């Protein structure tokens, strides 16, 4: 079974505070040119997307330069509902293998269509980020608009500085919470440090 963990992208998709709102502008119409197409203006962190180290740390490597092997691996989704702060003890009963991915289901993503989604989400403790690095986790995903709330973005930096790729704005994690599955998190091959991604779980 394949489960879609990706957010729909449209002009109503909730953006990170301060980011430009998405605009879809119709270019061609059947009447004018015989086909329908659009010019889309979106932040590259809109909707379900992946962050690479250059997003925060001034590193040169582009997301498009990663091998696609990096985007497909075994994953576990941890139940992190009902918490204001996600801490390292969430991992105490979880078998973590180097090279795998971890997703955290906080419940924030259940309200992804509401404006409150942009601000109503838990914080992540630095101890949890450091433990994920120590365990050799290579991708971390959340059903939240960001891994941090504001500057200096310590959680992003702790993970990205160790080449852990980040996935933000996941949805439907309720369908995979507590499970192990194969994660396919494929960003568009943009020559940038982040890109929208189609993310699915294969159970
Ligand atoms: Zn991002």
mmCIF file of C-alpha atoms and ligand atoms in Angstrom:
data_model
loop_
_atom_site.group_PDB
_atom_site.id
_atom_site.type_symbol
_atom_site.label_atom_id
_atom_site.label_comp_id
_atom_site.label_asym_id
_atom_site.label_seq_id
_atom_site.Cartn_x
_atom_site.Cartn_y
_atom_site.Cartn_z
ATOM 1 C CA UNK A 1 0.000 0.000 0.000
ATOM 2 C CA UNK A 2 1.208 3.489 -0.872
ATOM 3 C CA UNK A 3 0.136 6.393 1.353
ATOM 4 C CA UNK A 4 0.515 10.010 0.238
ATOM 5 C CA UNK A 5 2.093 12.194 2.930
ATOM 6 C CA UNK A 6 2.158 15.356 0.788
ATOM 7 C CA UNK A 7 0.191 18.567 1.140
ATOM 8 C CA UNK A 8 -1.855 19.914 -1.783
ATOM 9 C CA UNK A 9 -0.206 23.004 -3.299
ATOM 10 C CA UNK A 10 -2.572 25.792 -4.322
ATOM 11 C CA UNK A 11 -3.111 29.504 -3.706
ATOM 12 C CA UNK A 12 -4.610 28.743 -0.277
ATOM 13 C CA UNK A 13 -1.663 26.652 0.977
ATOM 14 C CA UNK A 14 -0.590 28.137 4.332
ATOM 15 C CA UNK A 15 2.863 29.768 4.164
ATOM 16 C CA UNK A 16 5.558 30.287 6.787
ATOM 17 C CA UNK A 17 5.071 33.737 8.416
ATOM 18 C CA UNK A 18 6.653 36.370 6.163
ATOM 19 C CA UNK A 19 6.905 34.154 3.069
ATOM 20 C CA UNK A 20 5.273 35.226 -0.202
ATOM 21 C CA UNK A 21 1.832 33.758 -0.822
ATOM 22 C CA UNK A 22 1.544 31.402 -3.810
ATOM 23 C CA UNK A 23 0.059 32.836 -7.008
ATOM 24 C CA UNK A 24 -1.093 30.661 -9.903
ATOM 25 C CA UNK A 25 -1.479 32.701 -13.039
ATOM 26 C CA UNK A 26 -3.109 31.177 -16.083
ATOM 27 C CA UNK A 27 -0.891 31.627 -19.139
ATOM 28 C CA UNK A 28 -2.390 29.698 -22.044
ATOM 29 C CA UNK A 29 -6.060 28.925 -22.559
ATOM 30 C CA UNK A 30 -7.716 26.550 -24.998
ATOM 31 C CA UNK A 31 -9.158 29.577 -26.801
ATOM 32 C CA UNK A 32 -5.886 31.528 -27.145
ATOM 33 C CA UNK A 33 -3.167 28.956 -27.749
ATOM 34 C CA UNK A 34 -4.957 25.612 -27.779
ATOM 35 C CA UNK A 35 -3.644 24.372 -24.398
ATOM 36 C CA UNK A 36 -3.894 25.229 -20.739
ATOM 37 C CA UNK A 37 -0.816 26.157 -18.740
ATOM 38 C CA UNK A 38 0.089 28.332 -15.780
ATOM 39 C CA UNK A 39 2.934 30.414 -14.434
ATOM 40 C CA UNK A 40 3.280 29.671 -10.714
ATOM 41 C CA UNK A 41 4.950 31.970 -8.199
ATOM 42 C CA UNK A 42 5.835 29.996 -5.091
ATOM 43 C CA UNK A 43 8.437 30.065 -2.374
ATOM 44 C CA UNK A 44 10.597 26.949 -2.700
ATOM 45 C CA UNK A 45 9.614 26.078 0.914
ATOM 46 C CA UNK A 46 5.886 25.981 0.105
ATOM 47 C CA UNK A 47 3.930 22.894 1.096
ATOM 48 C CA UNK A 48 5.647 19.553 1.594
ATOM 49 C CA UNK A 49 9.305 20.214 0.815
ATOM 50 C CA UNK A 50 12.874 19.262 1.608
ATOM 51 C CA UNK A 51 15.622 21.490 3.078
ATOM 52 C CA UNK A 52 19.307 20.872 2.331
ATOM 53 C CA UNK A 53 22.245 22.319 4.328
ATOM 54 C CA UNK A 54 22.684 25.390 2.124
ATOM 55 C CA UNK A 55 19.305 26.678 3.355
ATOM 56 C CA UNK A 56 20.868 27.813 6.635
ATOM 57 C CA UNK A 57 24.579 27.229 6.580
ATOM 58 C CA UNK A 58 26.033 28.840 3.474
ATOM 59 C CA UNK A 59 27.071 25.496 2.003
ATOM 60 C CA UNK A 60 27.318 25.116 -1.744
ATOM 61 C CA UNK A 61 25.829 21.656 -2.290
ATOM 62 C CA UNK A 62 22.481 21.927 -4.054
ATOM 63 C CA UNK A 63 19.567 19.609 -3.389
ATOM 64 C CA UNK A 64 19.754 18.607 -7.068
ATOM 65 C CA UNK A 65 23.306 17.308 -6.485
ATOM 66 C CA UNK A 66 22.241 14.636 -3.988
ATOM 67 C CA UNK A 67 22.001 11.115 -5.327
ATOM 68 C CA UNK A 68 18.396 9.885 -5.437
ATOM 69 C CA UNK A 69 19.501 7.070 -3.086
ATOM 70 C CA UNK A 70 19.393 9.681 -0.339
ATOM 71 C CA UNK A 71 15.651 10.161 -0.779
ATOM 72 C CA UNK A 72 14.439 6.565 -0.400
ATOM 73 C CA UNK A 73 14.984 4.550 2.775
ATOM 74 C CA UNK A 74 13.401 2.699 5.685
ATOM 75 C CA UNK A 75 11.570 4.991 8.074
ATOM 76 C CA UNK A 76 9.714 4.981 11.379
ATOM 77 C CA UNK A 77 6.945 7.396 12.360
ATOM 78 C CA UNK A 78 6.974 8.345 16.053
ATOM 79 C CA UNK A 79 3.852 9.346 17.955
ATOM 80 C CA UNK A 80 4.601 12.851 19.301
ATOM 81 C CA UNK A 81 1.021 14.024 19.794
ATOM 82 C CA UNK A 82 0.001 16.228 22.720
ATOM 83 C CA UNK A 83 3.455 17.660 23.433
ATOM 84 C CA UNK A 84 4.616 21.289 23.550
ATOM 85 C CA UNK A 85 8.242 20.192 23.341
ATOM 86 C CA UNK A 86 9.587 17.152 21.493
ATOM 87 C CA UNK A 87 12.432 15.672 23.528
ATOM 88 C CA UNK A 88 14.952 12.845 23.202
ATOM 89 C CA UNK A 89 12.834 10.478 25.336
ATOM 90 C CA UNK A 90 10.502 10.071 22.327
ATOM 91 C CA UNK A 91 13.198 7.802 20.899
ATOM 92 C CA UNK A 92 13.699 5.638 23.987
ATOM 93 C CA UNK A 93 11.619 2.675 22.763
ATOM 94 C CA UNK A 94 12.525 3.033 19.106
ATOM 95 C CA UNK A 95 15.097 0.999 17.273
ATOM 96 C CA UNK A 96 17.071 3.502 15.191
ATOM 97 C CA UNK A 97 19.378 2.325 12.472
ATOM 98 C CA UNK A 98 21.970 4.544 10.799
ATOM 99 C CA UNK A 99 20.920 5.671 7.332
ATOM 100 C CA UNK A 100 17.199 5.527 8.100
ATOM 101 C CA UNK A 101 14.589 8.276 8.354
ATOM 102 C CA UNK A 102 12.416 9.331 11.284
ATOM 103 C CA UNK A 103 9.080 11.143 11.029
ATOM 104 C CA UNK A 104 7.341 12.816 13.981
ATOM 105 C CA UNK A 105 3.543 12.916 14.056
ATOM 106 C CA UNK A 106 2.653 15.861 16.301
ATOM 107 C CA UNK A 107 -0.953 16.342 15.165
ATOM 108 C CA UNK A 108 -0.191 19.924 14.029
ATOM 109 C CA UNK A 109 -0.505 18.779 10.432
ATOM 110 C CA UNK A 110 -4.115 17.667 10.990
ATOM 111 C CA UNK A 111 -4.980 21.412 10.753
ATOM 112 C CA UNK A 112 -2.816 22.244 7.752
ATOM 113 C CA UNK A 113 -5.618 24.148 5.991
ATOM 114 C CA UNK A 114 -6.115 26.567 8.923
ATOM 115 C CA UNK A 115 -4.163 29.820 9.255
ATOM 116 C CA UNK A 116 -3.287 28.763 12.828
ATOM 117 C CA UNK A 117 -1.123 25.990 11.299
ATOM 118 C CA UNK A 118 1.545 28.655 10.624
ATOM 119 C CA UNK A 119 2.097 29.319 14.343
ATOM 120 C CA UNK A 120 0.498 26.504 16.356
ATOM 121 C CA UNK A 121 3.083 23.761 16.542
ATOM 122 C CA UNK A 122 5.417 22.295 19.145
ATOM 123 C CA UNK A 123 9.073 23.127 19.665
ATOM 124 C CA UNK A 124 11.880 20.609 19.240
ATOM 125 C CA UNK A 125 14.516 20.240 21.944
ATOM 126 C CA UNK A 126 18.135 20.502 20.833
ATOM 127 C CA UNK A 127 18.868 17.245 22.718
ATOM 128 C CA UNK A 128 16.503 15.389 20.365
ATOM 129 C CA UNK A 129 18.173 16.886 17.274
ATOM 130 C CA UNK A 130 21.613 15.949 18.595
ATOM 131 C CA UNK A 131 20.512 12.383 19.333
ATOM 132 C CA UNK A 132 19.161 11.970 15.780
ATOM 133 C CA UNK A 133 22.555 13.069 14.466
ATOM 134 C CA UNK A 134 24.395 10.735 16.833
ATOM 135 C CA UNK A 135 22.251 7.789 15.670
ATOM 136 C CA UNK A 136 23.094 8.472 12.028
ATOM 137 C CA UNK A 137 19.560 9.331 10.893
ATOM 138 C CA UNK A 138 19.706 10.780 7.363
ATOM 139 C CA UNK A 139 16.262 12.338 6.925
ATOM 140 C CA UNK A 140 13.852 13.771 9.504
ATOM 141 C CA UNK A 141 10.278 14.783 8.710
ATOM 142 C CA UNK A 142 7.546 16.588 10.632
ATOM 143 C CA UNK A 143 3.871 17.496 10.167
ATOM 144 C CA UNK A 144 4.749 21.088 11.054
ATOM 145 C CA UNK A 145 5.505 24.212 9.024
ATOM 146 C CA UNK A 146 9.054 24.361 10.384
ATOM 147 C CA UNK A 147 11.555 22.641 12.676
ATOM 148 C CA UNK A 148 12.036 26.002 14.463
ATOM 149 C CA UNK A 149 9.883 28.956 15.450
ATOM 150 C CA UNK A 150 12.381 31.787 15.029
ATOM 151 C CA UNK A 151 15.992 32.846 14.775
ATOM 152 C CA UNK A 152 18.638 31.568 15.171
ATOM 153 C CA UNK A 153 16.915 28.334 13.986
ATOM 154 C CA UNK A 154 18.976 25.986 16.179
ATOM 155 C CA UNK A 155 17.221 22.744 15.208
ATOM 156 C CA UNK A 156 17.601 23.316 11.475
ATOM 157 C CA UNK A 157 21.276 24.085 11.996
ATOM 158 C CA UNK A 158 22.021 21.128 14.289
ATOM 159 C CA UNK A 159 20.577 18.714 11.727
ATOM 160 C CA UNK A 160 21.649 20.396 8.482
ATOM 161 C CA UNK A 161 25.188 20.877 9.731
ATOM 162 C CA UNK A 162 25.419 17.071 9.827
ATOM 163 C CA UNK A 163 23.896 16.617 6.366
ATOM 164 C CA UNK A 164 20.553 15.414 7.702
ATOM 165 C CA UNK A 165 17.880 16.354 5.133
ATOM 166 C CA UNK A 166 14.704 17.894 6.540
ATOM 167 C CA UNK A 167 11.113 17.405 5.374
ATOM 168 C CA UNK A 168 8.530 19.961 6.491
ATOM 169 C CA UNK A 169 4.749 20.168 6.026
ATOM 170 C CA UNK A 170 4.008 16.444 5.924
ATOM 171 C CA UNK A 171 0.357 15.417 6.318
ATOM 172 C CA UNK A 172 -1.544 12.127 6.828
ATOM 173 C CA UNK A 173 1.029 10.870 9.356
ATOM 174 C CA UNK A 174 -1.856 9.400 11.353
ATOM 175 C CA UNK A 175 -1.916 6.635 8.720
ATOM 176 C CA UNK A 176 1.683 5.595 9.423
ATOM 177 C CA UNK A 177 2.240 6.481 13.087
ATOM 178 C CA UNK A 178 3.949 3.690 15.024
ATOM 179 C CA UNK A 179 4.793 1.865 11.807
ATOM 180 C CA UNK A 180 7.936 1.032 9.889
ATOM 181 C CA UNK A 181 7.780 1.548 6.137
ATOM 182 C CA UNK A 182 9.768 2.526 3.106
ATOM 183 C CA UNK A 183 9.838 6.303 2.643
ATOM 184 C CA UNK A 184 10.074 7.893 -0.786
ATOM 185 C CA UNK A 185 10.714 11.643 -0.401
ATOM 186 C CA UNK A 186 11.517 12.962 -3.859
ATOM 187 C CA UNK A 187 12.165 16.699 -4.222
ATOM 188 C CA UNK A 188 11.923 18.447 -7.587
ATOM 189 C CA UNK A 189 15.417 18.569 -9.117
ATOM 190 C CA UNK A 190 15.796 22.306 -8.530
ATOM 191 C CA UNK A 191 19.295 23.788 -8.467
ATOM 192 C CA UNK A 192 18.548 25.332 -5.059
ATOM 193 C CA UNK A 193 18.821 24.444 -1.354
ATOM 194 C CA UNK A 194 15.189 23.401 -0.935
ATOM 195 C CA UNK A 195 12.434 22.099 -3.177
ATOM 196 C CA UNK A 196 8.827 20.911 -3.071
ATOM 197 C CA UNK A 197 8.666 17.127 -2.736
ATOM 198 C CA UNK A 198 6.180 14.333 -3.305
ATOM 199 C CA UNK A 199 6.490 12.160 -0.238
ATOM 200 C CA UNK A 200 4.882 8.744 0.088
ATOM 201 C CA UNK A 201 5.081 5.831 2.497
ATOM 202 C CA UNK A 202 5.176 2.309 1.107
ATOM 203 C CA UNK A 203 3.815 -0.150 3.669
HETATM 204 ZN ZN1 LIG B 1 12.099 24.667 4.573
#
